[in-house]
C-alpha cells in the first residue's frame, strides 16, 4: 500500500514538473511574440525625421523673416522635437552620435527669437544651416546640401 502511495505521489510530482515546464515554455513564446510586436511598432526612419526637420527649417525662416515671433518659436520647438526623435529612434545609427552638434546653433536662433532681434535671427539661422551641412559632411552625406530658402512654398499658411 505504501509503495503504491509513493508511486502515485511520484507520478503526481512528475506531472506537475512537466506542467511547470510547459508553462515556462509558454512564457518564453509569449515573450518572444511580444518582442516581435515591439520590433514591428512603427519607428520613423532617419531620412523621414530629416524630412520633418527640413520642413520646419524652411518654415522657421519665413516666420522669422516676417517677424512672426510666435510662429518662429513654435517652429524651433518642432525642430527640437525632430532632433530629439533622432536620439530617441535612431540612436543605434552611428551618425546619430554627433546629433548634439546642432544644439548651440539652435539655442542661438531660439535666443534671437526670444529677443525678437531680426538681424541676430538672420545670422543665427545661417549658422544653423551651416551646422546642418557640417553634420551631413561629417556623416558622408555632403551631397545633401541645405540652404536658406529662396521663396515661400506654403501657399496655404500665413507667415
Ligand atoms: C547627425 C547629424 C545631422 C544633423 C545635425 C542634421 N542632419 Fe540631416 N541628415 C543626416 C543624415 C545622417 C542623413 C541621411 C539619413 C538617411 O540615412 O536617410 C540626413 C539627411 C537629411 C535630408 C535628406 C532627407 C531626404 O529624404 O531628402 C535632409 C533634407 C536633411 N538631412 C536636412 C537637415 C537639416 C535642415 C538640418 C539642420 C536643421 C539637418 N539635416 C541636420 C544627419 C544630420
Short mmCIF file of N, CA and C and ligand atoms in Angstrom, two decimals:
data_model
loop_
_atom_site.label_atom_id
_atom_site.label_comp_id
_atom_site.label_asym_id
_atom_site.label_seq_id
_atom_site.Cartn_x
_atom_site.Cartn_y
_atom_site.Cartn_z
N UNK A 1 0.83 -1.21 0.00
CA UNK A 1 0.00 0.00 0.00
C UNK A 1 0.87 1.27 0.00
N UNK A 2 1.88 1.24 0.92
CA UNK A 2 2.81 2.39 0.99
C UNK A 2 3.50 2.62 -0.35
N UNK A 3 3.91 1.49 -0.94
CA UNK A 3 4.64 1.59 -2.21
C UNK A 3 3.75 2.23 -3.28
N UNK A 4 2.47 1.82 -3.27
CA UNK A 4 1.54 2.38 -4.26
C UNK A 4 1.39 3.89 -4.04
N UNK A 5 1.29 4.30 -2.75
CA UNK A 5 1.13 5.72 -2.42
C UNK A 5 2.34 6.52 -2.91
N UNK A 6 3.55 5.99 -2.61
CA UNK A 6 4.77 6.67 -3.04
C UNK A 6 4.79 6.78 -4.56
N UNK A 7 4.39 5.71 -5.21
CA UNK A 7 4.38 5.69 -6.68
C UNK A 7 3.43 6.77 -7.24
N UNK A 8 2.22 6.84 -6.61
CA UNK A 8 1.23 7.83 -7.06
C UNK A 8 1.78 9.25 -6.85
N UNK A 9 2.41 9.48 -5.66
CA UNK A 9 2.99 10.80 -5.38
C UNK A 9 4.07 11.16 -6.41
N UNK A 10 4.90 10.14 -6.72
CA UNK A 10 6.00 10.34 -7.66
C UNK A 10 5.46 10.75 -9.05
N UNK A 11 4.39 10.00 -9.47
CA UNK A 11 3.79 10.32 -10.78
C UNK A 11 3.22 11.75 -10.75
N UNK A 12 2.57 12.06 -9.62
CA UNK A 12 1.98 13.40 -9.45
C UNK A 12 3.04 14.47 -9.57
N UNK A 13 4.19 14.26 -8.91
CA UNK A 13 5.30 15.21 -8.93
C UNK A 13 5.82 15.41 -10.35
N UNK A 14 6.00 14.25 -11.04
CA UNK A 14 6.49 14.30 -12.42
C UNK A 14 5.55 15.14 -13.28
N UNK A 15 4.25 14.90 -13.07
CA UNK A 15 3.24 15.58 -13.85
C UNK A 15 3.29 17.10 -13.62
N UNK A 16 3.45 17.46 -12.30
CA UNK A 16 3.45 18.90 -12.04
C UNK A 16 4.72 19.57 -12.58
N UNK A 17 5.87 18.83 -12.54
CA UNK A 17 7.10 19.38 -13.14
C UNK A 17 6.88 19.64 -14.62
N UNK A 18 6.28 18.65 -15.26
CA UNK A 18 6.02 18.74 -16.70
C UNK A 18 5.17 19.98 -17.00
N UNK A 19 4.15 20.17 -16.11
CA UNK A 19 3.26 21.32 -16.33
C UNK A 19 4.00 22.64 -16.19
N UNK A 20 4.86 22.72 -15.13
CA UNK A 20 5.54 23.99 -14.95
C UNK A 20 6.54 24.22 -16.09
N UNK A 21 7.09 23.12 -16.62
CA UNK A 21 7.95 23.24 -17.80
C UNK A 21 7.16 23.81 -18.97
N UNK A 22 5.96 23.23 -19.13
CA UNK A 22 5.11 23.70 -20.23
C UNK A 22 4.78 25.16 -20.07
N UNK A 23 4.48 25.60 -18.79
CA UNK A 23 4.07 27.00 -18.66
C UNK A 23 5.27 27.91 -18.85
N UNK A 24 6.49 27.46 -18.45
CA UNK A 24 7.63 28.35 -18.71
C UNK A 24 7.92 28.42 -20.21
N UNK A 25 7.65 27.32 -20.92
CA UNK A 25 7.80 27.38 -22.39
C UNK A 25 6.81 28.36 -22.99
N UNK A 26 5.61 28.34 -22.40
CA UNK A 26 4.57 29.23 -22.91
C UNK A 26 4.98 30.69 -22.67
N UNK A 27 5.55 30.98 -21.44
CA UNK A 27 6.00 32.35 -21.17
C UNK A 27 7.07 32.76 -22.16
N UNK A 28 8.00 31.81 -22.42
CA UNK A 28 9.07 32.15 -23.37
C UNK A 28 8.49 32.52 -24.73
N UNK A 29 7.50 31.74 -25.18
CA UNK A 29 6.97 32.04 -26.51
C UNK A 29 6.16 33.34 -26.47
N UNK A 30 5.47 33.61 -25.33
CA UNK A 30 4.76 34.89 -25.22
C UNK A 30 5.73 36.05 -25.30
N UNK A 31 6.88 35.90 -24.56
CA UNK A 31 7.87 36.98 -24.55
C UNK A 31 8.43 37.22 -25.95
N UNK A 32 8.72 36.12 -26.66
CA UNK A 32 9.32 36.35 -27.98
C UNK A 32 8.28 36.94 -28.94
N UNK A 33 6.99 36.58 -28.74
CA UNK A 33 5.96 37.21 -29.57
C UNK A 33 5.85 38.70 -29.28
N UNK A 34 5.95 39.05 -27.96
CA UNK A 34 5.90 40.47 -27.58
C UNK A 34 7.07 41.24 -28.16
N UNK A 35 8.26 40.61 -28.10
CA UNK A 35 9.46 41.26 -28.66
C UNK A 35 9.25 41.55 -30.14
N UNK A 36 8.71 40.55 -30.84
CA UNK A 36 8.45 40.71 -32.27
C UNK A 36 7.49 41.88 -32.50
N UNK A 37 6.44 41.94 -31.66
CA UNK A 37 5.45 43.03 -31.80
C UNK A 37 6.13 44.39 -31.58
N UNK A 38 7.02 44.46 -30.56
CA UNK A 38 7.72 45.72 -30.29
C UNK A 38 8.56 46.14 -31.48
N UNK A 39 9.24 45.14 -32.11
CA UNK A 39 10.06 45.46 -33.28
C UNK A 39 9.22 45.97 -34.44
N UNK A 40 7.97 45.47 -34.51
CA UNK A 40 7.11 45.84 -35.63
C UNK A 40 6.43 47.19 -35.43
N UNK A 41 6.49 47.72 -34.19
CA UNK A 41 5.84 49.00 -33.94
C UNK A 41 6.50 50.08 -34.79
N UNK A 42 5.70 50.96 -35.33
CA UNK A 42 6.21 51.98 -36.24
C UNK A 42 7.30 52.86 -35.59
N UNK A 43 8.41 52.97 -36.29
CA UNK A 43 9.53 53.78 -35.81
C UNK A 43 9.99 54.63 -36.98
N UNK A 44 9.98 55.97 -36.86
CA UNK A 44 10.37 56.77 -38.03
C UNK A 44 11.83 56.56 -38.40
N UNK A 45 12.10 56.51 -39.71
CA UNK A 45 13.47 56.33 -40.19
C UNK A 45 14.25 57.63 -40.08
N UNK A 46 15.57 57.53 -40.19
CA UNK A 46 16.45 58.70 -40.09
C UNK A 46 16.06 59.74 -41.15
N UNK A 47 15.94 59.27 -42.40
CA UNK A 47 15.62 60.18 -43.51
C UNK A 47 14.25 60.81 -43.33
N UNK A 48 13.34 60.02 -42.78
CA UNK A 48 11.99 60.52 -42.56
C UNK A 48 11.99 61.67 -41.54
N UNK A 49 12.75 61.50 -40.47
CA UNK A 49 12.85 62.56 -39.45
C UNK A 49 13.51 63.79 -40.06
N UNK A 50 14.52 63.55 -40.90
CA UNK A 50 15.22 64.67 -41.54
C UNK A 50 14.27 65.45 -42.46
N UNK A 51 13.35 64.74 -43.12
CA UNK A 51 12.35 65.40 -43.96
C UNK A 51 11.48 66.33 -43.12
N UNK A 52 11.12 65.85 -41.94
CA UNK A 52 10.33 66.65 -40.99
C UNK A 52 11.14 67.89 -40.57
N UNK A 53 12.43 67.68 -40.32
CA UNK A 53 13.32 68.77 -39.90
C UNK A 53 13.45 69.81 -41.01
N UNK A 54 13.58 69.31 -42.25
CA UNK A 54 13.74 70.20 -43.41
C UNK A 54 12.53 71.14 -43.53
N UNK A 55 11.36 70.54 -43.35
CA UNK A 55 10.09 71.25 -43.44
C UNK A 55 10.05 72.39 -42.40
N UNK A 56 10.43 72.09 -41.18
CA UNK A 56 10.35 73.11 -40.12
C UNK A 56 11.51 74.11 -40.19
N UNK A 57 12.62 73.67 -40.77
CA UNK A 57 13.75 74.58 -41.00
C UNK A 57 13.29 75.67 -41.98
N UNK A 58 12.56 75.28 -43.04
CA UNK A 58 12.07 76.26 -44.01
C UNK A 58 11.03 77.18 -43.38
N UNK A 59 10.09 76.59 -42.66
CA UNK A 59 9.02 77.41 -42.06
C UNK A 59 9.59 78.41 -41.05
N UNK A 60 10.62 77.97 -40.33
CA UNK A 60 11.26 78.85 -39.36
C UNK A 60 11.79 80.12 -40.04
N UNK A 61 12.36 79.93 -41.23
CA UNK A 61 12.91 81.08 -41.96
C UNK A 61 11.83 82.11 -42.27
N UNK A 62 10.72 81.65 -42.84
CA UNK A 62 9.67 82.60 -43.23
C UNK A 62 8.99 83.23 -42.02
N UNK A 63 8.86 82.45 -40.97
CA UNK A 63 8.27 83.01 -39.74
C UNK A 63 9.18 84.11 -39.20
N UNK A 64 10.49 83.83 -39.11
CA UNK A 64 11.45 84.78 -38.55
C UNK A 64 11.58 86.03 -39.42
N UNK A 65 11.68 85.81 -40.74
CA UNK A 65 11.83 86.94 -41.68
C UNK A 65 10.65 87.90 -41.58
N UNK A 66 9.48 87.31 -41.31
CA UNK A 66 8.27 88.15 -41.18
C UNK A 66 8.06 88.64 -39.75
N UNK A 67 9.05 88.38 -38.92
CA UNK A 67 8.98 88.76 -37.50
C UNK A 67 7.69 88.27 -36.84
N UNK A 68 7.31 87.08 -37.27
CA UNK A 68 6.16 86.40 -36.67
C UNK A 68 6.76 85.53 -35.56
N UNK A 69 7.10 86.16 -34.46
CA UNK A 69 7.93 85.51 -33.43
C UNK A 69 7.24 84.32 -32.75
N UNK A 70 5.92 84.39 -32.62
CA UNK A 70 5.22 83.25 -32.01
C UNK A 70 5.35 82.01 -32.89
N UNK A 71 5.16 82.23 -34.19
CA UNK A 71 5.27 81.10 -35.11
C UNK A 71 6.73 80.60 -35.15
N UNK A 72 7.68 81.55 -35.16
CA UNK A 72 9.09 81.16 -35.19
C UNK A 72 9.43 80.31 -33.97
N UNK A 73 8.90 80.71 -32.84
CA UNK A 73 9.19 79.97 -31.61
C UNK A 73 8.58 78.57 -31.68
N UNK A 74 7.39 78.47 -32.28
CA UNK A 74 6.76 77.17 -32.47
C UNK A 74 7.60 76.29 -33.40
N UNK A 75 8.12 76.88 -34.47
CA UNK A 75 8.93 76.10 -35.43
C UNK A 75 10.23 75.61 -34.78
N UNK A 76 10.80 76.41 -33.89
CA UNK A 76 12.00 75.97 -33.18
C UNK A 76 11.66 74.78 -32.30
N UNK A 77 10.49 74.84 -31.68
CA UNK A 77 10.03 73.73 -30.85
C UNK A 77 9.91 72.46 -31.70
N UNK A 78 9.35 72.59 -32.91
CA UNK A 78 9.18 71.44 -33.79
C UNK A 78 10.55 70.88 -34.21
N UNK A 79 11.47 71.81 -34.55
CA UNK A 79 12.82 71.38 -34.94
C UNK A 79 13.49 70.60 -33.81
N UNK A 80 13.36 71.14 -32.60
CA UNK A 80 13.97 70.49 -31.43
C UNK A 80 13.39 69.09 -31.25
N UNK A 81 12.08 68.98 -31.47
CA UNK A 81 11.43 67.68 -31.35
C UNK A 81 12.00 66.69 -32.38
N UNK A 82 12.24 67.21 -33.60
CA UNK A 82 12.81 66.37 -34.65
C UNK A 82 14.19 65.84 -34.24
N UNK A 83 15.03 66.73 -33.71
CA UNK A 83 16.37 66.28 -33.31
C UNK A 83 16.29 65.32 -32.12
N UNK A 84 15.33 65.56 -31.23
CA UNK A 84 15.14 64.63 -30.10
C UNK A 84 14.73 63.24 -30.63
N UNK A 85 13.91 63.25 -31.69
CA UNK A 85 13.46 61.97 -32.27
C UNK A 85 14.63 61.18 -32.86
N UNK A 86 15.62 61.92 -33.43
CA UNK A 86 16.79 61.20 -33.95
C UNK A 86 17.44 60.44 -32.79
N UNK A 87 17.59 61.13 -31.66
CA UNK A 87 18.23 60.48 -30.49
C UNK A 87 17.39 59.33 -29.97
N UNK A 88 16.07 59.51 -30.01
CA UNK A 88 15.18 58.51 -29.45
C UNK A 88 15.05 57.27 -30.34
N UNK A 89 14.83 57.50 -31.64
CA UNK A 89 14.51 56.37 -32.53
C UNK A 89 15.68 55.86 -33.33
N UNK A 90 16.73 56.69 -33.48
CA UNK A 90 17.82 56.29 -34.37
C UNK A 90 19.16 56.22 -33.65
N UNK A 91 19.11 56.06 -32.31
CA UNK A 91 20.36 56.08 -31.54
C UNK A 91 21.29 54.92 -31.90
N UNK A 92 20.74 53.90 -32.60
CA UNK A 92 21.62 52.78 -33.00
C UNK A 92 22.44 53.12 -34.23
N UNK A 93 22.01 54.17 -34.96
CA UNK A 93 22.79 54.57 -36.14
C UNK A 93 23.99 55.39 -35.68
N UNK A 94 25.16 55.06 -36.25
CA UNK A 94 26.40 55.72 -35.86
C UNK A 94 26.31 57.25 -36.06
N UNK A 95 25.63 57.65 -37.13
CA UNK A 95 25.52 59.08 -37.47
C UNK A 95 24.86 59.88 -36.35
N UNK A 96 23.99 59.21 -35.58
CA UNK A 96 23.23 59.93 -34.54
C UNK A 96 24.12 60.37 -33.38
N UNK A 97 25.32 59.77 -33.31
CA UNK A 97 26.22 60.08 -32.18
C UNK A 97 26.58 61.56 -32.11
N UNK A 98 26.59 62.24 -33.29
CA UNK A 98 27.03 63.65 -33.27
C UNK A 98 25.86 64.63 -33.40
N UNK A 99 24.65 64.13 -33.17
CA UNK A 99 23.47 64.98 -33.36
C UNK A 99 23.49 66.21 -32.45
N UNK A 100 24.12 66.10 -31.28
CA UNK A 100 24.09 67.24 -30.35
C UNK A 100 24.87 68.44 -30.86
N UNK A 101 25.64 68.28 -31.95
CA UNK A 101 26.36 69.42 -32.51
C UNK A 101 25.40 70.54 -32.96
N UNK A 102 24.14 70.19 -33.16
CA UNK A 102 23.16 71.18 -33.63
C UNK A 102 22.67 72.08 -32.48
N UNK A 103 22.86 71.62 -31.25
CA UNK A 103 22.22 72.33 -30.11
C UNK A 103 22.66 73.78 -29.94
N UNK A 104 23.97 74.10 -29.98
CA UNK A 104 24.36 75.51 -29.78
C UNK A 104 23.74 76.45 -30.81
N UNK A 105 23.71 76.01 -32.11
CA UNK A 105 23.16 76.94 -33.10
C UNK A 105 21.64 77.03 -32.99
N UNK A 106 21.02 75.95 -32.57
CA UNK A 106 19.57 76.00 -32.34
C UNK A 106 19.26 76.94 -31.16
N UNK A 107 20.12 76.90 -30.15
CA UNK A 107 19.96 77.80 -28.99
C UNK A 107 20.11 79.27 -29.40
N UNK A 108 21.07 79.55 -30.31
CA UNK A 108 21.26 80.94 -30.75
C UNK A 108 20.02 81.45 -31.47
N UNK A 109 19.44 80.61 -32.34
CA UNK A 109 18.23 81.06 -33.05
C UNK A 109 17.10 81.27 -32.03
N UNK A 110 17.01 80.36 -31.07
CA UNK A 110 15.96 80.49 -30.04
C UNK A 110 16.10 81.83 -29.30
N UNK A 111 17.35 82.18 -28.99
CA UNK A 111 17.62 83.42 -28.25
C UNK A 111 17.21 84.64 -29.09
N UNK A 112 17.58 84.59 -30.39
CA UNK A 112 17.23 85.70 -31.28
C UNK A 112 15.71 85.87 -31.35
N UNK A 113 15.01 84.74 -31.40
CA UNK A 113 13.54 84.79 -31.49
C UNK A 113 12.96 85.33 -30.18
N UNK A 114 13.51 84.87 -29.06
CA UNK A 114 13.03 85.36 -27.77
C UNK A 114 13.23 86.86 -27.64
N UNK A 115 14.38 87.32 -28.17
CA UNK A 115 14.68 88.75 -28.08
C UNK A 115 14.09 89.56 -29.24
N UNK A 116 13.40 88.86 -30.13
CA UNK A 116 12.77 89.48 -31.32
C UNK A 116 13.77 90.35 -32.07
N UNK A 117 14.94 89.78 -32.27
CA UNK A 117 16.03 90.51 -32.90
C UNK A 117 16.25 89.97 -34.31
N UNK A 118 15.78 90.73 -35.30
CA UNK A 118 15.78 90.23 -36.68
C UNK A 118 17.19 89.99 -37.24
N UNK A 119 18.13 90.92 -36.95
CA UNK A 119 19.46 90.71 -37.56
C UNK A 119 20.17 89.52 -36.89
N UNK A 120 19.94 89.39 -35.59
CA UNK A 120 20.51 88.21 -34.90
C UNK A 120 19.84 86.92 -35.41
N UNK A 121 18.55 87.03 -35.72
CA UNK A 121 17.84 85.86 -36.25
C UNK A 121 18.48 85.42 -37.57
N UNK A 122 18.70 86.38 -38.47
CA UNK A 122 19.24 86.03 -39.79
C UNK A 122 20.62 85.40 -39.65
N UNK A 123 21.48 86.00 -38.82
CA UNK A 123 22.84 85.45 -38.64
C UNK A 123 22.79 84.06 -38.03
N UNK A 124 21.97 83.90 -37.00
CA UNK A 124 21.98 82.59 -36.32
C UNK A 124 21.31 81.53 -37.18
N UNK A 125 20.35 81.93 -38.03
CA UNK A 125 19.70 80.97 -38.93
C UNK A 125 20.73 80.45 -39.94
N UNK A 126 21.58 81.36 -40.43
CA UNK A 126 22.62 80.94 -41.39
C UNK A 126 23.59 79.97 -40.71
N UNK A 127 23.90 80.29 -39.47
CA UNK A 127 24.81 79.44 -38.70
C UNK A 127 24.19 78.04 -38.50
N UNK A 128 22.88 78.04 -38.20
CA UNK A 128 22.16 76.78 -38.04
C UNK A 128 22.24 75.95 -39.32
N UNK A 129 22.01 76.62 -40.44
CA UNK A 129 22.03 75.95 -41.74
C UNK A 129 23.42 75.39 -42.03
N UNK A 130 24.46 76.16 -41.68
CA UNK A 130 25.83 75.66 -41.86
C UNK A 130 26.06 74.41 -41.02
N UNK A 131 25.47 74.39 -39.83
CA UNK A 131 25.67 73.22 -38.95
C UNK A 131 24.97 71.98 -39.51
N UNK A 132 23.80 72.18 -40.13
CA UNK A 132 23.13 71.04 -40.80
C UNK A 132 24.15 70.42 -41.78
N UNK A 133 24.77 71.31 -42.58
CA UNK A 133 25.69 70.81 -43.60
C UNK A 133 26.97 70.23 -43.02
N UNK A 134 27.43 70.81 -41.90
CA UNK A 134 28.65 70.24 -41.27
C UNK A 134 28.38 68.80 -40.86
N UNK A 135 27.19 68.55 -40.34
CA UNK A 135 26.88 67.18 -39.92
C UNK A 135 26.74 66.28 -41.15
N UNK A 136 26.12 66.79 -42.20
CA UNK A 136 25.99 65.97 -43.41
C UNK A 136 27.37 65.61 -43.96
N UNK A 137 28.30 66.57 -43.89
CA UNK A 137 29.66 66.29 -44.36
C UNK A 137 30.31 65.24 -43.48
N UNK A 138 30.18 65.44 -42.16
CA UNK A 138 30.83 64.54 -41.21
C UNK A 138 30.30 63.11 -41.31
N UNK A 139 29.05 62.98 -41.80
CA UNK A 139 28.47 61.62 -41.86
C UNK A 139 28.45 61.08 -43.30
N UNK A 140 29.26 61.72 -44.18
CA UNK A 140 29.36 61.32 -45.59
C UNK A 140 28.07 61.51 -46.39
N UNK A 141 27.29 62.49 -45.99
CA UNK A 141 26.09 62.85 -46.78
C UNK A 141 26.26 64.28 -47.29
N UNK A 142 27.50 64.62 -47.69
CA UNK A 142 27.79 66.01 -48.10
C UNK A 142 26.94 66.43 -49.31
N UNK A 143 26.42 65.43 -50.05
CA UNK A 143 25.58 65.75 -51.21
C UNK A 143 24.19 66.24 -50.79
N UNK A 144 23.86 66.13 -49.50
CA UNK A 144 22.60 66.71 -49.01
C UNK A 144 22.94 68.09 -48.48
N UNK A 145 22.76 69.08 -49.35
CA UNK A 145 23.19 70.43 -49.01
C UNK A 145 21.98 71.31 -48.73
N UNK A 146 21.93 71.83 -47.53
CA UNK A 146 20.80 72.65 -47.09
C UNK A 146 21.15 74.12 -47.29
N UNK A 147 20.17 74.90 -47.67
CA UNK A 147 20.42 76.35 -47.83
C UNK A 147 19.25 77.15 -47.29
N UNK A 148 19.49 78.44 -47.16
CA UNK A 148 18.42 79.34 -46.75
C UNK A 148 17.40 79.35 -47.88
N UNK A 149 16.11 79.12 -47.60
CA UNK A 149 15.13 79.04 -48.70
C UNK A 149 15.00 80.35 -49.47
N UNK A 150 14.74 80.23 -50.79
CA UNK A 150 14.59 81.43 -51.63
C UNK A 150 13.16 81.96 -51.60
N UNK A 151 12.22 81.05 -51.67
CA UNK A 151 10.82 81.53 -51.71
C UNK A 151 9.95 80.66 -50.82
N UNK A 152 8.81 81.21 -50.49
CA UNK A 152 7.91 80.59 -49.53
C UNK A 152 7.00 79.59 -50.27
N UNK A 153 7.17 78.30 -50.04
CA UNK A 153 6.40 77.33 -50.83
C UNK A 153 5.02 76.99 -50.24
N UNK A 154 4.73 77.54 -49.07
CA UNK A 154 3.48 77.15 -48.41
C UNK A 154 2.38 78.17 -48.67
N UNK A 155 1.64 77.96 -49.74
CA UNK A 155 0.62 78.96 -50.09
C UNK A 155 -0.61 78.82 -49.19
N UNK A 156 -0.65 77.78 -48.39
CA UNK A 156 -1.85 77.58 -47.55
C UNK A 156 -1.63 77.99 -46.09
N UNK A 157 -0.56 78.75 -45.83
CA UNK A 157 -0.33 79.21 -44.45
C UNK A 157 0.15 80.65 -44.46
N UNK A 158 -0.33 81.41 -43.49
CA UNK A 158 0.07 82.81 -43.40
C UNK A 158 1.34 82.92 -42.54
N UNK A 159 2.37 83.55 -43.08
CA UNK A 159 3.59 83.72 -42.28
C UNK A 159 3.71 85.16 -41.80
C1 LIG B 1 23.65 63.76 -37.20
C2 LIG B 1 23.96 64.99 -37.82
C3 LIG B 1 22.89 65.67 -38.65
C4 LIG B 1 22.41 66.93 -38.41
C5 LIG B 1 22.80 67.87 -37.29
C6 LIG B 1 21.48 67.19 -39.49
N1 LIG B 1 21.39 66.12 -40.33
FE1 LIG B 1 20.18 65.99 -41.95
N2 LIG B 1 20.85 64.10 -42.29
C7 LIG B 1 21.77 63.42 -41.52
C8 LIG B 1 21.92 62.08 -42.02
C9 LIG B 1 22.84 61.00 -41.47
C10 LIG B 1 21.07 61.98 -43.15
C11 LIG B 1 20.84 60.73 -44.03
C12 LIG B 1 19.68 59.98 -43.40
C13 LIG B 1 19.33 58.66 -44.05
O1 LIG B 1 20.11 57.73 -43.95
O2 LIG B 1 18.24 58.59 -44.66
C14 LIG B 1 20.42 63.26 -43.29
C15 LIG B 1 19.51 63.58 -44.28
C16 LIG B 1 18.90 64.80 -44.44
C17 LIG B 1 17.99 65.15 -45.50
C18 LIG B 1 17.61 64.25 -46.68
C19 LIG B 1 16.22 63.72 -46.47
C20 LIG B 1 15.64 63.37 -47.79
O3 LIG B 1 14.87 62.41 -47.82
O4 LIG B 1 15.90 64.05 -48.79
C21 LIG B 1 17.58 66.43 -45.30
C22 LIG B 1 16.64 67.24 -46.17
C23 LIG B 1 18.23 66.88 -44.09
N3 LIG B 1 19.03 65.87 -43.61
C24 LIG B 1 18.02 68.13 -43.55
C25 LIG B 1 18.67 68.60 -42.42
C26 LIG B 1 18.51 69.94 -41.89
C27 LIG B 1 17.62 71.00 -42.48
C28 LIG B 1 19.29 70.00 -40.78
C29 LIG B 1 19.54 71.16 -39.88
C30 LIG B 1 18.42 71.96 -39.42
C31 LIG B 1 19.94 68.70 -40.63
N4 LIG B 1 19.55 67.89 -41.64
C32 LIG B 1 20.82 68.40 -39.62
C33 LIG B 1 22.45 63.91 -40.42
C34 LIG B 1 22.24 65.16 -39.86
#
